Short mmCIF file of C-alpha atoms in Angstrom, two decimals:
data_model
loop_
_atom_site.label_atom_id
_atom_site.label_comp_id
_atom_site.label_asym_id
_atom_site.label_seq_id
_atom_site.Cartn_x
_atom_site.Cartn_y
_atom_site.Cartn_z
CA MET A 581 -156.74 47.53 181.90
CA GLN A 582 -156.54 50.29 179.30
CA ILE A 583 -159.42 50.83 176.88
CA LYS A 584 -159.63 52.92 173.72
CA LYS A 585 -161.96 55.94 173.79
CA LYS A 586 -162.67 58.61 171.18
CA TYR A 587 -162.34 62.30 171.90
CA LYS A 588 -165.95 62.88 170.77
CA ASP A 589 -167.08 60.53 173.58
CA LEU A 590 -164.88 62.39 176.04
CA ASN A 591 -166.47 65.70 175.00
CA LEU A 592 -169.96 64.26 175.59
CA LEU A 593 -168.88 63.06 179.03
CA VAL A 594 -167.39 66.43 179.96
CA GLY A 595 -170.54 68.21 178.80
CA SER A 596 -172.73 65.89 180.87
CA ILE A 597 -170.60 66.31 183.98
CA ASN A 598 -170.49 70.09 183.56
CA GLN A 599 -174.30 70.21 183.46
CA VAL A 600 -174.43 68.54 186.88
CA ILE A 601 -171.36 69.92 188.68
CA GLY A 602 -172.47 73.54 189.04
CA SER A 603 -170.84 75.12 192.09
CA LYS A 604 -169.90 71.75 193.68
CA ASP A 605 -172.26 72.32 196.63
CA THR A 606 -173.38 68.71 197.07
CA LYS A 607 -171.37 65.57 197.73
CA ILE A 608 -172.49 64.14 194.39
CA GLN A 609 -171.26 67.25 192.56
CA GLN A 610 -167.95 66.95 194.40
CA LYS A 611 -167.67 63.27 193.44
CA LEU A 612 -168.34 64.09 189.79
CA PHE A 613 -165.66 66.79 189.90
CA LYS A 614 -163.16 64.28 191.32
CA ILE A 615 -164.04 61.88 188.50
CA TYR A 616 -163.49 64.68 185.97
CA GLU A 617 -160.08 65.38 187.50
CA LYS A 618 -159.05 61.80 186.61
CA PHE A 619 -159.40 62.40 182.86
CA LYS A 620 -158.72 66.13 182.81
CA SER A 621 -155.32 65.59 181.15
CA HIS A 622 -157.02 63.90 178.16
CA HIS A 623 -159.51 66.76 177.90
CA GLU A 624 -156.72 69.34 178.06
CA ALA A 625 -154.74 67.46 175.38
CA TYR A 626 -157.80 67.59 173.12
CA GLY A 627 -158.21 71.33 173.77
CA ALA A 628 -154.54 72.03 173.03
CA GLN A 629 -154.71 70.16 169.72
CA ARG A 630 -157.97 71.93 168.77
CA ASP A 631 -156.41 75.30 169.58
CA GLU A 632 -153.37 74.44 167.47
CA PHE A 633 -155.64 73.63 164.52
CA ARG A 634 -157.40 76.98 164.98
CA LEU A 635 -154.06 78.78 164.94
CA ASP A 636 -152.80 76.82 161.91
CA ASN A 637 -155.92 77.62 159.88
CA ALA A 638 -156.46 81.25 160.90
CA ALA A 639 -156.26 83.98 158.27
CA THR A 640 -153.17 86.17 158.05
CA ASP A 641 -152.29 89.30 156.14
CA ASP A 642 -149.55 89.45 153.50
CA LYS A 643 -146.91 89.78 156.25
CA GLY A 644 -148.13 86.66 158.09
CA ILE A 645 -149.79 88.63 160.91
CA MET A 646 -152.92 86.99 162.33
CA LEU A 647 -156.20 88.67 161.45
CA LEU A 648 -158.62 89.13 164.36
CA ASP A 649 -162.25 90.23 164.47
CA GLU A 650 -163.70 92.87 166.81
CA LYS A 651 -164.00 90.29 169.61
CA GLY A 652 -160.33 89.33 169.33
CA GLU A 653 -161.12 85.97 167.73
CA TYR A 654 -159.24 84.57 164.74
CA LYS A 655 -160.65 85.28 161.31
CA PHE A 656 -160.82 82.43 158.79
CA THR A 657 -160.95 82.26 155.04
CA LYS A 658 -163.49 79.88 153.51
CA ASP A 659 -160.76 77.30 152.83
CA GLY A 660 -159.24 77.81 156.28
CA LEU A 661 -162.60 77.20 157.93
CA LYS A 662 -163.20 74.08 155.79
CA ASN A 663 -159.78 72.75 156.75
CA LEU A 664 -160.31 73.59 160.45
CA THR A 665 -163.65 71.78 160.44
CA LYS A 666 -162.05 68.70 158.83
CA ASN A 667 -159.16 68.77 161.34
CA ILE A 668 -161.55 68.92 164.30
CA GLN A 669 -163.76 66.16 162.89
CA ASP A 670 -160.68 63.95 162.50
CA LEU A 671 -159.55 64.84 166.03
CA ASN A 672 -162.98 63.93 167.44
CA GLU A 673 -162.64 60.46 165.89
CA LYS A 674 -159.10 59.99 167.19
CA GLU A 675 -158.72 57.38 169.94
CA PHE A 676 -156.71 57.59 173.11
CA ASP A 677 -155.91 55.03 175.82
CA PHE A 678 -157.84 55.38 179.03
CA LYS A 679 -157.96 53.38 182.24
CA PRO A 680 -161.52 53.27 183.65
CA ILE A 681 -161.80 55.01 187.00
CA GLU A 682 -162.44 52.70 189.93
CA VAL A 683 -165.07 54.36 192.11
CA ILE A 684 -165.16 53.23 195.74
CA ASN A 685 -167.86 55.46 197.23
CA THR A 686 -170.62 55.13 194.63
CA ASN A 687 -173.53 56.51 196.69
CA GLY A 688 -175.62 58.83 194.54
CA LEU A 689 -173.85 58.06 191.26
CA GLU A 690 -176.08 55.15 190.21
CA GLY A 691 -178.29 57.27 187.92
CA PHE A 692 -175.50 58.98 185.98
CA LEU A 693 -175.42 56.58 183.05
CA PHE A 694 -172.98 58.80 181.13
CA LEU A 695 -170.27 57.46 183.50
CA LYS A 696 -170.96 53.84 182.51
CA ASP A 697 -168.07 53.23 180.09
CA TRP A 698 -165.64 55.46 182.01
CA THR A 699 -165.84 53.95 185.51
CA THR A 700 -165.96 50.65 187.38
CA GLY A 701 -167.71 49.84 190.63
CA ILE A 702 -170.91 51.86 190.16
CA PRO A 703 -174.10 49.74 190.14
CA PHE A 704 -175.97 51.77 187.50
CA ILE A 705 -179.76 51.95 187.63
CA GLU A 706 -181.27 52.23 184.19
CA GLU A 707 -184.74 53.69 184.08
CA GLN A 708 -187.39 51.74 182.25
CA GLU A 709 -189.46 53.66 179.72
CA GLU A 710 -193.14 53.80 180.58
CA GLU A 711 -195.65 52.84 177.94
CA LEU A 712 -198.41 55.37 177.35
#
């Protein structure tokens, strides 16, 4: 069953996984990396579109040559930056079809609630807040 997800949600998921993965030393880190591999193509598609927007909105000289700063990054005019920001905001809200990942070996993944809407099979354990 395909579900609709937004790219902004995908970016949150990737950020959360990246915080945990590290050097993939543990089995849990390796499992999370394998899960990431399942939606990597969606993340790469987002990155390619974002990069295209950056290129389209970058400043050029009167001959159409891209202007770069001292770090080799694109320069932007005020209007170009406004347009780029709007393009990326729209892209973040764009939906894509995604099939939740069926996880067979769920040991150790129960506490990673950020996987909840992206996977099936994991019996998530939600922590209860303690009252002070």
